[in-house]
Every structure is written in C-alpha cells, then in structure tokens.
C-alpha cells in the first residue's frame, strides 16, 4: 500500500461518525459510496420470496455461462446498512468471475430490526433454497453460503443453526473478514484489535457501535451472535476464510478457522496482505481482489480443499 494512501486512510479513520446516534447518516454514506456508474454488463433480476408471510427482496445475478452452482450472499454493513442496490457491483463481479449464480438477500437492518430478525430471515431463505423446489431449480449440494463482515457473521451463524436444528445441511461457506467475536475493546486478546483498531477505516469504536445497535441489550456471547463463542464447532461446512492484514477483525476470523479445524472440519484460511477491511469491494483489477478470486474459484469448483 502506498504511503499517501495509508495517510489518507489513517486521517479519515479519526473522524468520529457517532454511529449509535447517527446510523442513518452512515446508511446514506454507504449508498453514495456504492453507486454503480458503469454500464451494466451483467444479467440480473430483482424479485421477492414469500416465506412465512414475509416478503423478502432478493437480487439474482447470472454469469454468462450455464451453471448449476449458486452462492447465497449476505452483504456487509455492520448489520445497520447495506442492501441489494449498493452490492450490485460486488455481486455481479462475483457471478461473472466465479461463473456462479449469485443470490443477494436484502435482510432487515438494525436498530429497527435487531437480532435475531436478520439471521432468522436469512435462515429461512437458505432453508427454502436447500429443501424446496426453488426458483432456480438448483440442488442442495451446489449451494454455497457467502458473506462479508456482518454478512460473514450471518453465514457462519446459519451454518451453526442448520447443524443444531437438523433441518438441512450446508456443503460450503465462504466468510470474508467476518465479525465473529464479542470483544473489540482495548483489552482484547487479539493483537489485530489492538494494532489495527484505530487507523484503518473500520475502527473498534465503530465495531462496538454496530454491535450495540444489533444486539440491543441481549447476550453478546450468544454463539448465534458471535460464533467464536460456540462450545462446539462440529459438523460445519467446508469453509474458506479470507482476512485482511490491516483489519481489526483479522485474528478472530483466523482463530475461527483454526477452531473449525480442531473440530475436524475442512478449512482454508487465507490472509490477504497489505490491505484493509472492505477491500473485496475494490475494483476487480486490484491485486488483492485478484488473489481473492483465485481462492474463490479453487474453493467453489474443487472437491479436495485441504490446505
């Protein structure tokens, strides 16, 4: 990363957005910074699923090639922002570059809809695609869960819920710099929280604000909120975990991967060097994103994923 880029990132990181009291401003900022201004070069449709008397917006992004694989994608945004529209670019690139259909789920946001509304809705969507004759007519074995940041949390939680409820099985999940633990304070046991928690856009203060709005006074150590607190990680899907060098969430994501391995799950953990939380939204030509797609394609299309 170039020095002047680091200086800009470090300077912007000092701005206190007061997320707890001004979360709507963060949503607007998120919308502005994710506007897609390039010509639409992909095929997509926006539609709805009607499950449990609820209307759930989804976006479906198609690759150019015929495929029998589907990614169910849960967007980031700290549980308080993000939607299908401002993830159009991410999901379209994902579909085109992995040759996989991508379904983006527009889950309800905190604080208006705190835990467990988002994970319950997303669980129902996954259950529909895996257990029903779904709109894409895809087989359960070809469905992959994927999410970044808060969305990575949701994917991991759904995998735990699926194991516990025994209603369906998930074959693979991809967790991109997931928020997976509860402690992002100055006394955290993770070095990445201490060294990366103030200067790299995603600060520990912002993480704590997000969690306050999402958890809404509930037990933050509940493994369905912070999966690293689960006593057992048995019977989890094959997992690819992507982390970033300058991300405060780096170490908790990597420890989650190591704990998954301890419970005899197949896991790949890849740290992308010299980059920050959120880099997956960077242009596809960036070397960090290119490296990500290398691992995505290996993981999605390979049967033997041992590291």
mmCIF file with all atom_site columns, N, CA, C and O in Angstrom, residues 260-305:
data_model
loop_
_atom_site.group_PDB
_atom_site.id
_atom_site.type_symbol
_atom_site.label_atom_id
_atom_site.label_alt_id
_atom_site.label_comp_id
_atom_site.label_asym_id
_atom_site.label_entity_id
_atom_site.label_seq_id
_atom_site.pdbx_PDB_ins_code
_atom_site.Cartn_x
_atom_site.Cartn_y
_atom_site.Cartn_z
_atom_site.occupancy
_atom_site.B_iso_or_equiv
_atom_site.pdbx_formal_charge
_atom_site.auth_seq_id
_atom_site.auth_comp_id
_atom_site.auth_asym_id
_atom_site.auth_atom_id
_atom_site.pdbx_PDB_model_num
ATOM 1   N N  . UNK A 1 260 ? -12.408 -24.345 13.783  1.00 0.00 ? 260 UNK A N  1
ATOM 2   C CA . UNK A 1 260 ? -13.140 -25.252 12.894  1.00 0.00 ? 260 UNK A CA 1
ATOM 3   C C  . UNK A 1 260 ? -12.289 -26.478 12.569  1.00 0.00 ? 260 UNK A C  1
ATOM 4   O O  . UNK A 1 260 ? -12.782 -27.611 12.544  1.00 0.00 ? 260 UNK A O  1
ATOM 5   N N  . UNK A 1 261 ? -11.004 -26.246 12.342  1.00 0.00 ? 261 UNK A N  1
ATOM 6   C CA . UNK A 1 261 ? -10.097 -27.371 12.059  1.00 0.00 ? 261 UNK A CA 1
ATOM 7   C C  . UNK A 1 261 ? -9.998  -28.316 13.249  1.00 0.00 ? 261 UNK A C  1
ATOM 8   O O  . UNK A 1 261 ? -9.957  -29.543 13.080  1.00 0.00 ? 261 UNK A O  1
ATOM 9   N N  . UNK A 1 262 ? -9.948  -27.761 14.459  1.00 0.00 ? 262 UNK A N  1
ATOM 10  C CA . UNK A 1 262 ? -9.845  -28.594 15.660  1.00 0.00 ? 262 UNK A CA 1
ATOM 11  C C  . UNK A 1 262 ? -11.032 -29.549 15.791  1.00 0.00 ? 262 UNK A C  1
ATOM 12  O O  . UNK A 1 262 ? -10.908 -30.619 16.379  1.00 0.00 ? 262 UNK A O  1
ATOM 13  N N  . UNK A 1 263 ? -12.163 -29.143 15.230  1.00 0.00 ? 263 UNK A N  1
ATOM 14  C CA . UNK A 1 263 ? -13.351 -29.995 15.262  1.00 0.00 ? 263 UNK A CA 1
ATOM 15  C C  . UNK A 1 263 ? -13.499 -30.806 13.969  1.00 0.00 ? 263 UNK A C  1
ATOM 16  O O  . UNK A 1 263 ? -14.580 -31.252 13.614  1.00 0.00 ? 263 UNK A O  1
ATOM 17  N N  . UNK A 1 264 ? -12.363 -30.974 13.271  1.00 0.00 ? 264 UNK A N  1
ATOM 18  C CA . UNK A 1 264 ? -12.276 -31.870 12.112  1.00 0.00 ? 264 UNK A CA 1
ATOM 19  C C  . UNK A 1 264 ? -13.088 -31.414 10.900  1.00 0.00 ? 264 UNK A C  1
ATOM 20  O O  . UNK A 1 264 ? -13.530 -32.243 10.094  1.00 0.00 ? 264 UNK A O  1
ATOM 21  N N  . UNK A 1 265 ? -13.251 -30.114 10.767  1.00 0.00 ? 265 UNK A N  1
ATOM 22  C CA . UNK A 1 265 ? -13.843 -29.577 9.546   1.00 0.00 ? 265 UNK A CA 1
ATOM 23  C C  . UNK A 1 265 ? -12.736 -29.237 8.549   1.00 0.00 ? 265 UNK A C  1
ATOM 24  O O  . UNK A 1 265 ? -11.603 -28.957 8.939   1.00 0.00 ? 265 UNK A O  1
ATOM 25  N N  . UNK A 1 266 ? -13.057 -29.253 7.274   1.00 0.00 ? 266 UNK A N  1
ATOM 26  C CA . UNK A 1 266 ? -12.093 -28.872 6.247   1.00 0.00 ? 266 UNK A CA 1
ATOM 27  C C  . UNK A 1 266 ? -12.134 -27.368 6.046   1.00 0.00 ? 266 UNK A C  1
ATOM 28  O O  . UNK A 1 266 ? -13.200 -26.798 5.784   1.00 0.00 ? 266 UNK A O  1
ATOM 29  N N  . UNK A 1 267 ? -10.980 -26.723 6.187   1.00 0.00 ? 267 UNK A N  1
ATOM 30  C CA . UNK A 1 267 ? -10.927 -25.263 6.211   1.00 0.00 ? 267 UNK A CA 1
ATOM 31  C C  . UNK A 1 267 ? -9.699  -24.755 5.459   1.00 0.00 ? 267 UNK A C  1
ATOM 32  O O  . UNK A 1 267 ? -8.613  -25.329 5.569   1.00 0.00 ? 267 UNK A O  1
ATOM 33  N N  . UNK A 1 268 ? -9.887  -23.664 4.724   1.00 0.00 ? 268 UNK A N  1
ATOM 34  C CA . UNK A 1 268 ? -8.779  -22.895 4.162   1.00 0.00 ? 268 UNK A CA 1
ATOM 35  C C  . UNK A 1 268 ? -8.836  -21.505 4.779   1.00 0.00 ? 268 UNK A C  1
ATOM 36  O O  . UNK A 1 268 ? -9.891  -20.866 4.793   1.00 0.00 ? 268 UNK A O  1
ATOM 37  N N  . UNK A 1 269 ? -7.714  -21.033 5.297   1.00 0.00 ? 269 UNK A N  1
ATOM 38  C CA . UNK A 1 269 ? -7.617  -19.684 5.859   1.00 0.00 ? 269 UNK A CA 1
ATOM 39  C C  . UNK A 1 269 ? -6.580  -18.922 5.041   1.00 0.00 ? 269 UNK A C  1
ATOM 40  O O  . UNK A 1 269 ? -5.425  -19.345 4.955   1.00 0.00 ? 269 UNK A O  1
ATOM 41  N N  . UNK A 1 270 ? -6.985  -17.805 4.445   1.00 0.00 ? 270 UNK A N  1
ATOM 42  C CA . UNK A 1 270 ? -6.061  -17.022 3.634   1.00 0.00 ? 270 UNK A CA 1
ATOM 43  C C  . UNK A 1 270 ? -6.086  -15.557 4.050   1.00 0.00 ? 270 UNK A C  1
ATOM 44  O O  . UNK A 1 270 ? -7.121  -14.897 3.986   1.00 0.00 ? 270 UNK A O  1
ATOM 45  N N  . UNK A 1 271 ? -4.931  -15.085 4.506   1.00 0.00 ? 271 UNK A N  1
ATOM 46  C CA . UNK A 1 271 ? -4.786  -13.669 4.833   1.00 0.00 ? 271 UNK A CA 1
ATOM 47  C C  . UNK A 1 271 ? -4.281  -12.932 3.595   1.00 0.00 ? 271 UNK A C  1
ATOM 48  O O  . UNK A 1 271 ? -3.262  -13.302 3.015   1.00 0.00 ? 271 UNK A O  1
ATOM 49  N N  . UNK A 1 272 ? -4.997  -11.873 3.214   1.00 0.00 ? 272 UNK A N  1
ATOM 50  C CA . UNK A 1 272 ? -4.574  -11.042 2.090   1.00 0.00 ? 272 UNK A CA 1
ATOM 51  C C  . UNK A 1 272 ? -3.730  -9.905  2.653   1.00 0.00 ? 272 UNK A C  1
ATOM 52  O O  . UNK A 1 272 ? -4.194  -9.119  3.491   1.00 0.00 ? 272 UNK A O  1
ATOM 53  N N  . UNK A 1 273 ? -2.492  -9.836  2.217   1.00 0.00 ? 273 UNK A N  1
ATOM 54  C CA . UNK A 1 273 ? -1.539  -8.877  2.783   1.00 0.00 ? 273 UNK A CA 1
ATOM 55  C C  . UNK A 1 273 ? -1.741  -7.469  2.239   1.00 0.00 ? 273 UNK A C  1
ATOM 56  O O  . UNK A 1 273 ? -2.272  -7.266  1.143   1.00 0.00 ? 273 UNK A O  1
ATOM 57  N N  . UNK A 1 274 ? -1.296  -6.504  3.035   1.00 0.00 ? 274 UNK A N  1
ATOM 58  C CA . UNK A 1 274 ? -1.192  -5.101  2.627   1.00 0.00 ? 274 UNK A CA 1
ATOM 59  C C  . UNK A 1 274 ? -2.539  -4.503  2.206   1.00 0.00 ? 274 UNK A C  1
ATOM 60  O O  . UNK A 1 274 ? -2.612  -3.716  1.259   1.00 0.00 ? 274 UNK A O  1
ATOM 61  N N  . UNK A 1 275 ? -3.612  -4.880  2.900   1.00 0.00 ? 275 UNK A N  1
ATOM 62  C CA . UNK A 1 275 ? -4.925  -4.319  2.570   1.00 0.00 ? 275 UNK A CA 1
ATOM 63  C C  . UNK A 1 275 ? -5.783  -4.232  3.822   1.00 0.00 ? 275 UNK A C  1
ATOM 64  O O  . UNK A 1 275 ? -5.378  -4.653  4.912   1.00 0.00 ? 275 UNK A O  1
ATOM 65  N N  . UNK A 1 276 ? -6.982  -3.663  3.655   1.00 0.00 ? 276 UNK A N  1
ATOM 66  C CA . UNK A 1 276 ? -7.836  -3.308  4.789   1.00 0.00 ? 276 UNK A CA 1
ATOM 67  C C  . UNK A 1 276 ? -9.195  -4.007  4.703   1.00 0.00 ? 276 UNK A C  1
ATOM 68  O O  . UNK A 1 276 ? -9.547  -4.595  3.676   1.00 0.00 ? 276 UNK A O  1
ATOM 69  N N  . UNK A 1 277 ? -9.946  -3.910  5.794   1.00 0.00 ? 277 UNK A N  1
ATOM 70  C CA . UNK A 1 277 ? -11.321 -4.388  5.808   1.00 0.00 ? 277 UNK A CA 1
ATOM 71  C C  . UNK A 1 277 ? -12.107 -3.685  4.705   1.00 0.00 ? 277 UNK A C  1
ATOM 72  O O  . UNK A 1 277 ? -12.012 -2.477  4.530   1.00 0.00 ? 277 UNK A O  1
ATOM 73  N N  . UNK A 1 278 ? -12.902 -4.452  3.968   1.00 0.00 ? 278 UNK A N  1
ATOM 74  C CA . UNK A 1 278 ? -13.705 -3.880  2.892   1.00 0.00 ? 278 UNK A CA 1
ATOM 75  C C  . UNK A 1 278 ? -13.075 -3.959  1.526   1.00 0.00 ? 278 UNK A C  1
ATOM 76  O O  . UNK A 1 278 ? -13.686 -3.562  0.528   1.00 0.00 ? 278 UNK A O  1
ATOM 77  N N  . UNK A 1 279 ? -11.860 -4.507  1.427   1.00 0.00 ? 279 UNK A N  1
ATOM 78  C CA . UNK A 1 279 ? -11.150 -4.489  0.142   1.00 0.00 ? 279 UNK A CA 1
ATOM 79  C C  . UNK A 1 279 ? -11.848 -5.298  -0.945  1.00 0.00 ? 279 UNK A C  1
ATOM 80  O O  . UNK A 1 279 ? -11.617 -5.076  -2.139  1.00 0.00 ? 279 UNK A O  1
ATOM 81  N N  . UNK A 1 280 ? -12.711 -6.230  -0.559  1.00 0.00 ? 280 UNK A N  1
ATOM 82  C CA . UNK A 1 280 ? -13.388 -7.046  -1.564  1.00 0.00 ? 280 UNK A CA 1
ATOM 83  C C  . UNK A 1 280 ? -14.254 -6.205  -2.501  1.00 0.00 ? 280 UNK A C  1
ATOM 84  O O  . UNK A 1 280 ? -14.555 -6.612  -3.621  1.00 0.00 ? 280 UNK A O  1
ATOM 85  N N  . UNK A 1 281 ? -14.621 -4.998  -2.062  1.00 0.00 ? 281 UNK A N  1
ATOM 86  C CA . UNK A 1 281 ? -15.407 -4.101  -2.916  1.00 0.00 ? 281 UNK A CA 1
ATOM 87  C C  . UNK A 1 281 ? -14.540 -3.282  -3.862  1.00 0.00 ? 281 UNK A C  1
ATOM 88  O O  . UNK A 1 281 ? -15.069 -2.522  -4.677  1.00 0.00 ? 281 UNK A O  1
ATOM 89  N N  . UNK A 1 282 ? -13.217 -3.423  -3.773  1.00 0.00 ? 282 UNK A N  1
ATOM 90  C CA . UNK A 1 282 ? -12.313 -2.688  -4.658  1.00 0.00 ? 282 UNK A CA 1
ATOM 91  C C  . UNK A 1 282 ? -12.475 -3.170  -6.101  1.00 0.00 ? 282 UNK A C  1
ATOM 92  O O  . UNK A 1 282 ? -13.026 -4.249  -6.339  1.00 0.00 ? 282 UNK A O  1
ATOM 93  N N  . UNK A 1 283 ? -11.981 -2.391  -7.083  1.00 0.00 ? 283 UNK A N  1
ATOM 94  C CA . UNK A 1 283 ? -12.044 -2.826  -8.484  1.00 0.00 ? 283 UNK A CA 1
ATOM 95  C C  . UNK A 1 283 ? -11.406 -4.196  -8.702  1.00 0.00 ? 283 UNK A C  1
ATOM 96  O O  . UNK A 1 283 ? -10.433 -4.551  -8.034  1.00 0.00 ? 283 UNK A O  1
ATOM 97  N N  . UNK A 1 284 ? -11.943 -4.946  -9.638  1.00 0.00 ? 284 UNK A N  1
ATOM 98  C CA . UNK A 1 284 ? -11.523 -6.323  -9.874  1.00 0.00 ? 284 UNK A CA 1
ATOM 99  C C  . UNK A 1 284 ? -10.053 -6.416  -10.262 1.00 0.00 ? 284 UNK A C  1
ATOM 100 O O  . UNK A 1 284 ? -9.407  -7.444  -10.039 1.00 0.00 ? 284 UNK A O  1
ATOM 101 N N  . UNK A 1 285 ? -9.476  -5.340  -10.825 1.00 0.00 ? 285 UNK A N  1
ATOM 102 C CA . UNK A 1 285 ? -8.076  -5.386  -11.268 1.00 0.00 ? 285 UNK A CA 1
ATOM 103 C C  . UNK A 1 285 ? -7.084  -5.260  -10.121 1.00 0.00 ? 285 UNK A C  1
ATOM 104 O O  . UNK A 1 285 ? -5.882  -5.509  -10.306 1.00 0.00 ? 285 UNK A O  1
ATOM 105 N N  . UNK A 1 286 ? -7.541  -4.880  -8.924  1.00 0.00 ? 286 UNK A N  1
ATOM 106 C CA . UNK A 1 286 ? -6.643  -4.770  -7.788  1.00 0.00 ? 286 UNK A CA 1
ATOM 107 C C  . UNK A 1 286 ? -6.071  -6.142  -7.438  1.00 0.00 ? 286 UNK A C  1
ATOM 108 O O  . UNK A 1 286 ? -6.790  -7.146  -7.417  1.00 0.00 ? 286 UNK A O  1
ATOM 109 N N  . UNK A 1 287 ? -4.768  -6.180  -7.127  1.00 0.00 ? 287 UNK A N  1
ATOM 110 C CA . UNK A 1 287 ? -4.110  -7.466  -6.883  1.00 0.00 ? 287 UNK A CA 1
ATOM 111 C C  . UNK A 1 287 ? -4.740  -8.222  -5.722  1.00 0.00 ? 287 UNK A C  1
ATOM 112 O O  . UNK A 1 287 ? -4.785  -9.450  -5.726  1.00 0.00 ? 287 UNK A O  1
ATOM 113 N N  . UNK A 1 288 ? -5.220  -7.474  -4.708  1.00 0.00 ? 288 UNK A N  1
ATOM 114 C CA . UNK A 1 288 ? -5.842  -8.138  -3.566  1.00 0.00 ? 288 UNK A CA 1
ATOM 115 C C  . UNK A 1 288 ? -7.127  -8.862  -3.977  1.00 0.00 ? 288 UNK A C  1
ATOM 116 O O  . UNK A 1 288 ? -7.415  -9.971  -3.501  1.00 0.00 ? 288 UNK A O  1
ATOM 117 N N  . UNK A 1 289 ? -7.892  -8.223  -4.854  1.00 0.00 ? 289 UNK A N  1
ATOM 118 C CA . UNK A 1 289 ? -9.147  -8.821  -5.312  1.00 0.00 ? 289 UNK A CA 1
ATOM 119 C C  . UNK A 1 289 ? -8.867  -9.999  -6.242  1.00 0.00 ? 289 UNK A C  1
ATOM 120 O O  . UNK A 1 289 ? -9.534  -11.038 -6.185  1.00 0.00 ? 289 UNK A O  1
ATOM 121 N N  . UNK A 1 290 ? -7.858  -9.864  -7.080  1.00 0.00 ? 290 UNK A N  1
ATOM 122 C CA . UNK A 1 290 ? -7.457  -10.964 -7.967  1.00 0.00 ? 290 UNK A CA 1
ATOM 123 C C  . UNK A 1 290 ? -7.089  -12.194 -7.151  1.00 0.00 ? 290 UNK A C  1
ATOM 124 O O  . UNK A 1 290 ? -7.476  -13.325 -7.468  1.00 0.00 ? 290 UNK A O  1
ATOM 125 N N  . UNK A 1 291 ? -6.331  -11.973 -6.067  1.00 0.00 ? 291 UNK A N  1
ATOM 126 C CA . UNK A 1 291 ? -5.952  -13.099 -5.215  1.00 0.00 ? 291 UNK A CA 1
ATOM 127 C C  . UNK A 1 291 ? -7.185  -13.741 -4.576  1.00 0.00 ? 291 UNK A C  1
ATOM 128 O O  . UNK A 1 291 ? -7.276  -14.968 -4.456  1.00 0.00 ? 291 UNK A O  1
ATOM 129 N N  . UNK A 1 292 ? -8.143  -12.895 -4.164  1.00 0.00 ? 292 UNK A N  1
ATOM 130 C CA . UNK A 1 292 ? -9.384  -13.415 -3.597  1.00 0.00 ? 292 UNK A CA 1
ATOM 131 C C  . UNK A 1 292 ? -10.079 -14.353 -4.577  1.00 0.00 ? 292 UNK A C  1
ATOM 132 O O  . UNK A 1 292 ? -10.491 -15.460 -4.204  1.00 0.00 ? 292 UNK A O  1
ATOM 133 N N  . UNK A 1 293 ? -10.221 -13.915 -5.799  1.00 0.00 ? 293 UNK A N  1
ATOM 134 C CA . UNK A 1 293 ? -10.941 -14.716 -6.794  1.00 0.00 ? 293 UNK A CA 1
ATOM 135 C C  . UNK A 1 293 ? -10.213 -16.013 -7.123  1.00 0.00 ? 293 UNK A C  1
ATOM 136 O O  . UNK A 1 293 ? -10.848 -17.023 -7.451  1.00 0.00 ? 293 UNK A O  1
ATOM 137 N N  . UNK A 1 294 ? -8.910  -15.991 -7.024  1.00 0.00 ? 294 UNK A N  1
ATOM 138 C CA . UNK A 1 294 ? -8.171  -17.238 -7.213  1.00 0.00 ? 294 UNK A CA 1
ATOM 139 C C  . UNK A 1 294 ? -8.623  -18.280 -6.209  1.00 0.00 ? 294 UNK A C  1
ATOM 140 O O  . UNK A 1 294 ? -8.886  -19.440 -6.550  1.00 0.00 ? 294 UNK A O  1
ATOM 141 N N  . UNK A 1 295 ? -8.747  -17.850 -4.945  1.00 0.00 ? 295 UNK A N  1
ATOM 142 C CA . UNK A 1 295 ? -9.171  -18.782 -3.900  1.00 0.00 ? 295 UNK A CA 1
ATOM 143 C C  . UNK A 1 295 ? -10.650 -19.112 -3.989  1.00 0.00 ? 295 UNK A C  1
ATOM 144 O O  . UNK A 1 295 ? -11.054 -20.258 -3.728  1.00 0.00 ? 295 UNK A O  1
ATOM 145 N N  . UNK A 1 296 ? -11.475 -18.144 -4.382  1.00 0.00 ? 296 UNK A N  1
ATOM 146 C CA . UNK A 1 296 ? -12.900 -18.436 -4.571  1.00 0.00 ? 296 UNK A CA 1
ATOM 147 C C  . UNK A 1 296 ? -13.093 -19.552 -5.595  1.00 0.00 ? 296 UNK A C  1
ATOM 148 O O  . UNK A 1 296 ? -13.839 -20.508 -5.360  1.00 0.00 ? 296 UNK A O  1
ATOM 149 N N  . UNK A 1 297 ? -12.446 -19.415 -6.728  1.00 0.00 ? 297 UNK A N  1
ATOM 150 C CA . UNK A 1 297 ? -12.645 -20.389 -7.801  1.00 0.00 ? 297 UNK A CA 1
ATOM 151 C C  . UNK A 1 297 ? -12.091 -21.759 -7.434  1.00 0.00 ? 297 UNK A C  1
ATOM 152 O O  . UNK A 1 297 ? -12.698 -22.786 -7.752  1.00 0.00 ? 297 UNK A O  1
ATOM 153 N N  . UNK A 1 298 ? -10.966 -21.771 -6.751  1.00 0.00 ? 298 UNK A N  1
ATOM 154 C CA . UNK A 1 298 ? -10.419 -23.050 -6.284  1.00 0.00 ? 298 UNK A CA 1
ATOM 155 C C  . UNK A 1 298 ? -11.384 -23.713 -5.311  1.00 0.00 ? 298 UNK A C  1
ATOM 156 O O  . UNK A 1 298 ? -11.661 -24.920 -5.394  1.00 0.00 ? 298 UNK A O  1
ATOM 157 N N  . UNK A 1 299 ? -11.928 -22.925 -4.399  1.00 0.00 ? 299 UNK A N  1
ATOM 158 C CA . UNK A 1 299 ? -12.810 -23.457 -3.359  1.00 0.00 ? 299 UNK A CA 1
ATOM 159 C C  . UNK A 1 299 ? -14.162 -23.888 -3.921  1.00 0.00 ? 299 UNK A C  1
ATOM 160 O O  . UNK A 1 299 ? -14.693 -24.950 -3.587  1.00 0.00 ? 299 UNK A O  1
ATOM 161 N N  . UNK A 1 300 ? -14.731 -23.065 -4.794  1.00 0.00 ? 300 UNK A N  1
ATOM 162 C CA . UNK A 1 300 ? -16.059 -23.346 -5.331  1.00 0.00 ? 300 UNK A CA 1
ATOM 163 C C  . UNK A 1 300 ? -16.046 -24.560 -6.260  1.00 0.00 ? 300 UNK A C  1
ATOM 164 O O  . UNK A 1 300 ? -16.955 -25.398 -6.225  1.00 0.00 ? 300 UNK A O  1
ATOM 165 N N  . UNK A 1 301 ? -15.011 -24.673 -7.049  1.00 0.00 ? 301 UNK A N  1
ATOM 166 C CA . UNK A 1 301 ? -15.000 -25.720 -8.082  1.00 0.00 ? 301 UNK A CA 1
ATOM 167 C C  . UNK A 1 301 ? -14.209 -26.956 -7.719  1.00 0.00 ? 301 UNK A C  1
ATOM 168 O O  . UNK A 1 301 ? -14.244 -27.950 -8.436  1.00 0.00 ? 301 UNK A O  1
ATOM 169 N N  . UNK A 1 302 ? -13.503 -26.923 -6.573  1.00 0.00 ? 302 UNK A N  1
ATOM 170 C CA . UNK A 1 302 ? -12.695 -28.080 -6.183  1.00 0.00 ? 302 UNK A CA 1
ATOM 171 C C  . UNK A 1 302 ? -13.393 -28.939 -5.150  1.00 0.00 ? 302 UNK A C  1
ATOM 172 O O  . UNK A 1 302 ? -14.198 -28.449 -4.348  1.00 0.00 ? 302 UNK A O  1
ATOM 173 N N  . UNK A 1 303 ? -13.108 -30.227 -5.170  1.00 0.00 ? 303 UNK A N  1
ATOM 174 C CA . UNK A 1 303 ? -13.674 -31.140 -4.192  1.00 0.00 ? 303 UNK A CA 1
ATOM 175 C C  . UNK A 1 303 ? -12.744 -31.331 -2.995  1.00 0.00 ? 303 UNK A C  1
ATOM 176 O O  . UNK A 1 303 ? -13.177 -31.452 -1.859  1.00 0.00 ? 303 UNK A O  1
ATOM 177 N N  . UNK A 1 304 ? -11.436 -31.345 -3.245  1.00 0.00 ? 304 UNK A N  1
ATOM 178 C CA . UNK A 1 304 ? -10.472 -31.521 -2.165  1.00 0.00 ? 304 UNK A CA 1
ATOM 179 C C  . UNK A 1 304 ? -9.922  -30.159 -1.784  1.00 0.00 ? 304 UNK A C  1
ATOM 180 O O  . UNK A 1 304 ? -9.137  -29.559 -2.513  1.00 0.00 ? 304 UNK A O  1
ATOM 181 N N  . UNK A 1 305 ? -10.342 -29.641 -0.640  1.00 0.00 ? 305 UNK A N  1
ATOM 182 C CA . UNK A 1 305 ? -9.947  -28.285 -0.262  1.00 0.00 ? 305 UNK A CA 1
ATOM 183 C C  . UNK A 1 305 ? -8.977  -28.261 0.903   1.00 0.00 ? 305 UNK A C  1
ATOM 184 O O  . UNK A 1 305 ? -8.789  -27.254 1.553   1.00 0.00 ? 305 UNK A O  1
#
